[in-house]
PDB file of C-alpha atoms in Angstrom:
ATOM      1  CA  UNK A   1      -5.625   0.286  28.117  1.00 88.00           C
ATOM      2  CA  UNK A   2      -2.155  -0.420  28.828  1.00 95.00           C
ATOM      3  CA  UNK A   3       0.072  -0.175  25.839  1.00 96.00           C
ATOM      4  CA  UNK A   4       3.794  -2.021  26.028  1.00 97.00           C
ATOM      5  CA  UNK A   5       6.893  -2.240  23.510  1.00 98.00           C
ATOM      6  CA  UNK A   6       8.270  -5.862  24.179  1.00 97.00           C
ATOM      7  CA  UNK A   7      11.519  -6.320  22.155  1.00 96.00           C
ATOM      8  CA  UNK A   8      11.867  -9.987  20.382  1.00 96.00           C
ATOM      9  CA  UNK A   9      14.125 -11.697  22.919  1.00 95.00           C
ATOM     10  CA  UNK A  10      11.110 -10.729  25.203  1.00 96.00           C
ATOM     11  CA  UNK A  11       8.323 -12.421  23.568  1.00 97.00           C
ATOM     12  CA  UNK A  12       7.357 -15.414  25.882  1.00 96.00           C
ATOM     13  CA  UNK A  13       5.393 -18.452  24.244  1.00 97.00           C
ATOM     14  CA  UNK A  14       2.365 -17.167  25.538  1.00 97.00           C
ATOM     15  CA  UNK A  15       2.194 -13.855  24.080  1.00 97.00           C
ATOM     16  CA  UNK A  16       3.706 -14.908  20.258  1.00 97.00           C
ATOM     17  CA  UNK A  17       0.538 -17.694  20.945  1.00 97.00           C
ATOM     18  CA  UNK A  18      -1.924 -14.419  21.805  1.00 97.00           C
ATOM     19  CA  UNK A  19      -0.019 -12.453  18.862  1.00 97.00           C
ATOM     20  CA  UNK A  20      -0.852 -15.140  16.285  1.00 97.00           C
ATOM     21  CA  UNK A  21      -3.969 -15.644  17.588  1.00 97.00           C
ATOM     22  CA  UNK A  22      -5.128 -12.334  16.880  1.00 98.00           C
ATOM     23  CA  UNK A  23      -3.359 -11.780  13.498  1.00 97.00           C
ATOM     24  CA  UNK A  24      -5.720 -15.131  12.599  1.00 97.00           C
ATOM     25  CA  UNK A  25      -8.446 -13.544  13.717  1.00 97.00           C
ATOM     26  CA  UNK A  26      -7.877 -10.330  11.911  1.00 96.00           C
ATOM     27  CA  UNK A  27      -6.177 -11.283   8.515  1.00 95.00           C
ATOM     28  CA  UNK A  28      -8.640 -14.601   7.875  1.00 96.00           C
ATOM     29  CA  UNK A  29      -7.126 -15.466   4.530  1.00 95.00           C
ATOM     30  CA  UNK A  30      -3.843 -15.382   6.098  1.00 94.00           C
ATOM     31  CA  UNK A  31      -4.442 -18.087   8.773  1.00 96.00           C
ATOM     32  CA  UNK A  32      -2.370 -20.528   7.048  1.00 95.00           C
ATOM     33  CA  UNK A  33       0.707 -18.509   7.981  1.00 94.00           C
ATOM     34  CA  UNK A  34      -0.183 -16.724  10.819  1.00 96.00           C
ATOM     35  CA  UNK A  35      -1.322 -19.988  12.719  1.00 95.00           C
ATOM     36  CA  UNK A  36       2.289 -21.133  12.578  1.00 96.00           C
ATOM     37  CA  UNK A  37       4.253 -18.202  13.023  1.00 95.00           C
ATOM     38  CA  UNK A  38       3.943 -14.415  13.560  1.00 94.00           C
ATOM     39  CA  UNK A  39       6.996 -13.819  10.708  1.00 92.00           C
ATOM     40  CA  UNK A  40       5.635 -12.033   7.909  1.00 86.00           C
ATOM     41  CA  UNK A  41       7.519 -13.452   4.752  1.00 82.00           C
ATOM     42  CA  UNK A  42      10.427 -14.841   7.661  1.00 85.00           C
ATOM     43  CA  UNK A  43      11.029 -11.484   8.033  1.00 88.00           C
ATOM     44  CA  UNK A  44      11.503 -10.972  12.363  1.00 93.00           C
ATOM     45  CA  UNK A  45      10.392  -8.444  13.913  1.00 95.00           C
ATOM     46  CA  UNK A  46      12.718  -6.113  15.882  1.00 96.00           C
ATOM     47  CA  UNK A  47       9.663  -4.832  18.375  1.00 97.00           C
ATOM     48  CA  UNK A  48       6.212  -4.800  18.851  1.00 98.00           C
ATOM     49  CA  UNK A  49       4.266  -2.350  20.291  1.00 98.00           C
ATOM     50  CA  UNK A  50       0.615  -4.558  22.129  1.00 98.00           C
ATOM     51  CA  UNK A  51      -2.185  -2.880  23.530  1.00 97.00           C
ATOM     52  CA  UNK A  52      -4.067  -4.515  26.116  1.00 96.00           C
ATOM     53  CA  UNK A  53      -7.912  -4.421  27.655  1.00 93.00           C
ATOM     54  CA  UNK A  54      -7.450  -5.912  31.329  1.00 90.00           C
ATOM     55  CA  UNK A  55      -5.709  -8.976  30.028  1.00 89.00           C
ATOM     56  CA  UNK A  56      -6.608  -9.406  26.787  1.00 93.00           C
ATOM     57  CA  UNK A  57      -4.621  -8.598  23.726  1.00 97.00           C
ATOM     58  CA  UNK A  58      -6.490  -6.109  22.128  1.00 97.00           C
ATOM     59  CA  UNK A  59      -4.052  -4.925  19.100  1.00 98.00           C
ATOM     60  CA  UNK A  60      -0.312  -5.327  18.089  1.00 98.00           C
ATOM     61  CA  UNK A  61       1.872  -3.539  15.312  1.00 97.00           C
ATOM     62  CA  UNK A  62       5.342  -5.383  14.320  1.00 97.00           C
ATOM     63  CA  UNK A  63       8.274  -3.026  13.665  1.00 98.00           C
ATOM     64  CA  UNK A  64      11.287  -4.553  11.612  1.00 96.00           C
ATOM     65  CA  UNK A  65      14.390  -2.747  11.526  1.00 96.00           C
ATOM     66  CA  UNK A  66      15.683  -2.458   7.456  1.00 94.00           C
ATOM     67  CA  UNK A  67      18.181  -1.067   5.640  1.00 95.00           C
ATOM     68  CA  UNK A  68      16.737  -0.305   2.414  1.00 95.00           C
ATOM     69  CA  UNK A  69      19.067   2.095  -0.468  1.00 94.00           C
ATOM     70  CA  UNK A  70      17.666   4.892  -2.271  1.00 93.00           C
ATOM     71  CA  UNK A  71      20.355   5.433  -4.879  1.00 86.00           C
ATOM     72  CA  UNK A  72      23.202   4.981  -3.384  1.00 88.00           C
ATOM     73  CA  UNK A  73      22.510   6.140   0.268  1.00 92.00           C
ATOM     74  CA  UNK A  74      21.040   3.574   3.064  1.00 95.00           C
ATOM     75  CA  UNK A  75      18.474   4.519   5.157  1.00 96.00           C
ATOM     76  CA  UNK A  76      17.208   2.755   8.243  1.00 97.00           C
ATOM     77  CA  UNK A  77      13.814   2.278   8.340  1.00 96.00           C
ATOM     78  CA  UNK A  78      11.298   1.176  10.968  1.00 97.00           C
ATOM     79  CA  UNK A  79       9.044  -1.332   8.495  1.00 96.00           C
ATOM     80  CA  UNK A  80       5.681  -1.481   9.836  1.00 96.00           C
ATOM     81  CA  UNK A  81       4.200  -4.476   9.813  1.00 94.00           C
ATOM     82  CA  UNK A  82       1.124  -6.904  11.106  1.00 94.00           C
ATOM     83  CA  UNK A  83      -1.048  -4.045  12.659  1.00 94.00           C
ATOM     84  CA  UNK A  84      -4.204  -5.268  13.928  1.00 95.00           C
ATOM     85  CA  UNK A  85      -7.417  -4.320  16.081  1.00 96.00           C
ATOM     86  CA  UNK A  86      -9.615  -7.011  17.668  1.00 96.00           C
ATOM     87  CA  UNK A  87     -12.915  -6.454  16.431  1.00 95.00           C
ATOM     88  CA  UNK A  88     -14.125  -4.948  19.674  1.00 92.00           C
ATOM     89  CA  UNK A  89     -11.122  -2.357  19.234  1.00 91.00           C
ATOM     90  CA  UNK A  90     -11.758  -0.707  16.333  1.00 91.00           C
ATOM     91  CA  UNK A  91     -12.906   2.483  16.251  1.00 90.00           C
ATOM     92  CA  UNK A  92     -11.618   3.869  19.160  1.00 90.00           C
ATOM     93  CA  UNK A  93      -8.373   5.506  18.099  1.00 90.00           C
ATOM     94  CA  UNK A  94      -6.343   2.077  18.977  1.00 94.00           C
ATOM     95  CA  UNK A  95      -4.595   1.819  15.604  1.00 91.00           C
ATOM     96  CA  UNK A  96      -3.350   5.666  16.407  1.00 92.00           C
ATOM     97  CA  UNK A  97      -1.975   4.492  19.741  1.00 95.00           C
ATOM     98  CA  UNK A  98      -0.204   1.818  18.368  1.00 95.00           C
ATOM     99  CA  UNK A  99       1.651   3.801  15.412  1.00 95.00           C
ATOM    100  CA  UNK A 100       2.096   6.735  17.927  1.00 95.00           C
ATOM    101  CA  UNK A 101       3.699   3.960  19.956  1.00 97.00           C
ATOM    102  CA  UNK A 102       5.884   2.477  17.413  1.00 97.00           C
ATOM    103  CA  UNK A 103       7.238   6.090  15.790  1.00 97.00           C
ATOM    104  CA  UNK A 104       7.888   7.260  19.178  1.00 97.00           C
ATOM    105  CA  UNK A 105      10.027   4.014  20.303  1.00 97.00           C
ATOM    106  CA  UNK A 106      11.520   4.251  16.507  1.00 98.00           C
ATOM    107  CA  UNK A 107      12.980   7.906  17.375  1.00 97.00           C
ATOM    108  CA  UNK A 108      14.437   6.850  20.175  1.00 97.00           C
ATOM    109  CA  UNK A 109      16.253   4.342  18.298  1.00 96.00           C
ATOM    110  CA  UNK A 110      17.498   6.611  15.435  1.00 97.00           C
ATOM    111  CA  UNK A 111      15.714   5.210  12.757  1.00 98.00           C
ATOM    112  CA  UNK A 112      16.051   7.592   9.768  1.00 98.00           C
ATOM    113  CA  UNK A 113      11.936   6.749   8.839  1.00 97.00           C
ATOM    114  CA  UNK A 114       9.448   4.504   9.177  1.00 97.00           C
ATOM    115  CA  UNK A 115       7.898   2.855   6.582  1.00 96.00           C
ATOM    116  CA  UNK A 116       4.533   0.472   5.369  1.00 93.00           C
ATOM    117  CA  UNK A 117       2.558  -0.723   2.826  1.00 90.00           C
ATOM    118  CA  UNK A 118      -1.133  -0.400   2.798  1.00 89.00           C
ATOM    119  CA  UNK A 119      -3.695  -0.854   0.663  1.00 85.00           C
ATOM    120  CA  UNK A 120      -4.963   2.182  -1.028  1.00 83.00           C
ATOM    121  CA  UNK A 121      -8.489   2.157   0.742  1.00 86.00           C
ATOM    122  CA  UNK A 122      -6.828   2.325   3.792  1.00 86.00           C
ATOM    123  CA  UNK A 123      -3.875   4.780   3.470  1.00 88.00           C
ATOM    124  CA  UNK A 124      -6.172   7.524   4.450  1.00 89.00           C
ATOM    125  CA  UNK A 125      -6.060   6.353   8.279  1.00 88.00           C
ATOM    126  CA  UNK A 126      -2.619   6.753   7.637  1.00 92.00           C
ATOM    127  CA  UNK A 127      -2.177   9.867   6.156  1.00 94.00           C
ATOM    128  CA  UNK A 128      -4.296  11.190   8.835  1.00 92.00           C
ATOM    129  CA  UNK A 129      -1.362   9.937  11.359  1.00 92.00           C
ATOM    130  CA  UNK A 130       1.274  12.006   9.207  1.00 94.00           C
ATOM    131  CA  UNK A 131       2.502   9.054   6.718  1.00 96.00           C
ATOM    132  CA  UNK A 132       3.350  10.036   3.783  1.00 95.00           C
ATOM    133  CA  UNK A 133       2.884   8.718   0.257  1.00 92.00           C
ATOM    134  CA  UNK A 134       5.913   7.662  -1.291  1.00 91.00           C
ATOM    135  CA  UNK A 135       6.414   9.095  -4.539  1.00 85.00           C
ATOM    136  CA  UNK A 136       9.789   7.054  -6.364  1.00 81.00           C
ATOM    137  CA  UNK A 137       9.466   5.840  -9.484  1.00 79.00           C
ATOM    138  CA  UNK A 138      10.335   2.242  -8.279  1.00 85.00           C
ATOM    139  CA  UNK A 139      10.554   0.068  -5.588  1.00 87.00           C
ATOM    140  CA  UNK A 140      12.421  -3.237  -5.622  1.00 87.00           C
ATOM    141  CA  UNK A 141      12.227  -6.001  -3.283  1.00 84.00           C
ATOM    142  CA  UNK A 142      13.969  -9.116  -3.308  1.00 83.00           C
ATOM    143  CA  UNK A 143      12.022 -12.114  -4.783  1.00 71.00           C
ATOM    144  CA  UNK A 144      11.224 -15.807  -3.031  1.00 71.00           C
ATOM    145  CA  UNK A 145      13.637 -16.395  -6.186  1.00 73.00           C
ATOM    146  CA  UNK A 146      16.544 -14.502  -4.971  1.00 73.00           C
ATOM    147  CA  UNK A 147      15.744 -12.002  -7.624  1.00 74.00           C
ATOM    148  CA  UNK A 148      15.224  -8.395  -8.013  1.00 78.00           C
ATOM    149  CA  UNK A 149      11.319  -7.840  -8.655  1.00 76.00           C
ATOM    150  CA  UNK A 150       9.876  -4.581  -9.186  1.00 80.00           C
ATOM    151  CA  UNK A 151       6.844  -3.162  -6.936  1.00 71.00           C
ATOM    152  CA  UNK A 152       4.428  -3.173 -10.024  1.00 66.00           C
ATOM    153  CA  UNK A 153       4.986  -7.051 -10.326  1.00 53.00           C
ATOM    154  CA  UNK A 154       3.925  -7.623  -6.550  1.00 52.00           C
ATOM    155  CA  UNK A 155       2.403  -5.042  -5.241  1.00 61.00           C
ATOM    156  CA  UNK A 156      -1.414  -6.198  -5.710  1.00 63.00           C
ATOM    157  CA  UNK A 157      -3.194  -3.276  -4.294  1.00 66.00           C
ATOM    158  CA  UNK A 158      -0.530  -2.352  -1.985  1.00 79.00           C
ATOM    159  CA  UNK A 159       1.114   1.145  -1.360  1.00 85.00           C
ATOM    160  CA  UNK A 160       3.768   2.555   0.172  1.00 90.00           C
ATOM    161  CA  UNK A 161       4.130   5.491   2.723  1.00 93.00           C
ATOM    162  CA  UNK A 162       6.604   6.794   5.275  1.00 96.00           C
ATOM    163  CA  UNK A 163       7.357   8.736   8.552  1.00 97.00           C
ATOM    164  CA  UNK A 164       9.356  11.268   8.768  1.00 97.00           C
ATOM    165  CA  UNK A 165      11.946  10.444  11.383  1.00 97.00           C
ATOM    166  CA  UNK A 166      15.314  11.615  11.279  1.00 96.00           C
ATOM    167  CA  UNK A 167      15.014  11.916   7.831  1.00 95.00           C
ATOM    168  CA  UNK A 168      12.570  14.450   7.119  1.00 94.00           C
ATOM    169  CA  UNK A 169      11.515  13.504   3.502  1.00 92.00           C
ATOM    170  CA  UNK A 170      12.805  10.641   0.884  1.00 92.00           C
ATOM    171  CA  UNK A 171      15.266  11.958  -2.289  1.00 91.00           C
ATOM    172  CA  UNK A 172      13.857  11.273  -5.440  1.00 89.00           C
ATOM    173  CA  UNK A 173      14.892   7.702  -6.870  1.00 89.00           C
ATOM    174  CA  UNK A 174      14.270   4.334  -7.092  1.00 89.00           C
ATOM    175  CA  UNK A 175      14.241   2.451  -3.746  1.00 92.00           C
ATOM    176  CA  UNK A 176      15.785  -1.171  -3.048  1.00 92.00           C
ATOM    177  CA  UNK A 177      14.062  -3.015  -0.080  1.00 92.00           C
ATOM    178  CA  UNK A 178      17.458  -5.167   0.405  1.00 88.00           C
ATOM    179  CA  UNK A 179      15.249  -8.315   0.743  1.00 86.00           C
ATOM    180  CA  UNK A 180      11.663  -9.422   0.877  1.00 81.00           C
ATOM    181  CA  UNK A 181       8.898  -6.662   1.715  1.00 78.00           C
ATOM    182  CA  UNK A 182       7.427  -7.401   5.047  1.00 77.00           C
TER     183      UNK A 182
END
């Protein structure tokens, strides 16, 4: 397998064609979206880490690069975003490479943590990779309105975890996305 970070001014046609290709394949109900762009709620990515089989794009894993405030302090955060295994992937430890990948690429570039949402039958893969529940009593994203919503309105299923980074663990406190979740 070769695994590559490609930064956004390097993604050619061809691969953000592969990229949406596969995010069709893997998130059916999202096709609508993901067959015209790779963008997440317009959000762009800063990275992605790709893994590929010969030449095939076997996975990929978006990184975004956020401020987000909890209280009054920013942090920097390396969102997660649009991981995927083909089919024939899964199984095999791919999803670890990729997040492995990502964290390692997301040290280098001084983020303070990374950070996702999951759903909850799935956060144990997570936690297994050393992602961390977060525990605030809030978080707040940005509405499609241009207003402040809070997590329990939106969240669905979802949940939220980080990485410890440079930032070993997350104060206590409500935390503000500064914009749409990704």
């Amino acid at each position: 397998m070769q695994v590559e970070i490609i930064h956004e001014n390097q993604i050619t046609d061809y691969l953000d064609n592969e990229i949406r290709d596969l995010l069709c394949l893997c998130f059916p109900k999202d096709r609508g979206v993901f067959s015209r762009t790779r963008y997440w709620n317009q959000t762009v990515p800063e990275y992605s880490v790709i893994i590929r089989k010969d030449s095939t794009l076997l996975a990929h894993l978006a990184v975004i690069n956020r401020p987000i405030l909890i209280g009054t302090e920013s942090y920097r955060v390396a969102g997660i975003g649009n991981v995927c295994v083909h089919p024939s992937g899964r199984g095999r430890g791919v999803s670890r490479i990729l997040l492995s990948k990502a964290m390692e690429e997301a040290t280098a570039q001084a983020f303070d943590v990374g950070f996702l949402f999951c759903k909850a039958e799935i956060q144990n893969i997570y936690a297994n990779l050393g992602w961390i529940a977060v525990n605030a009593p809030d978080i707040i994203r940005i509405g499609p309105g241009g207003t402040d919503e809070s997590f329990s309105a939106w969240k669905n299923d979802d949940m939220a975890m980080y990485y410890p980074l440079t930032k070993k663990s997350l104060p206590p406190g409500a935390i503000h996305l500064q914009g749409i979740n990704w």
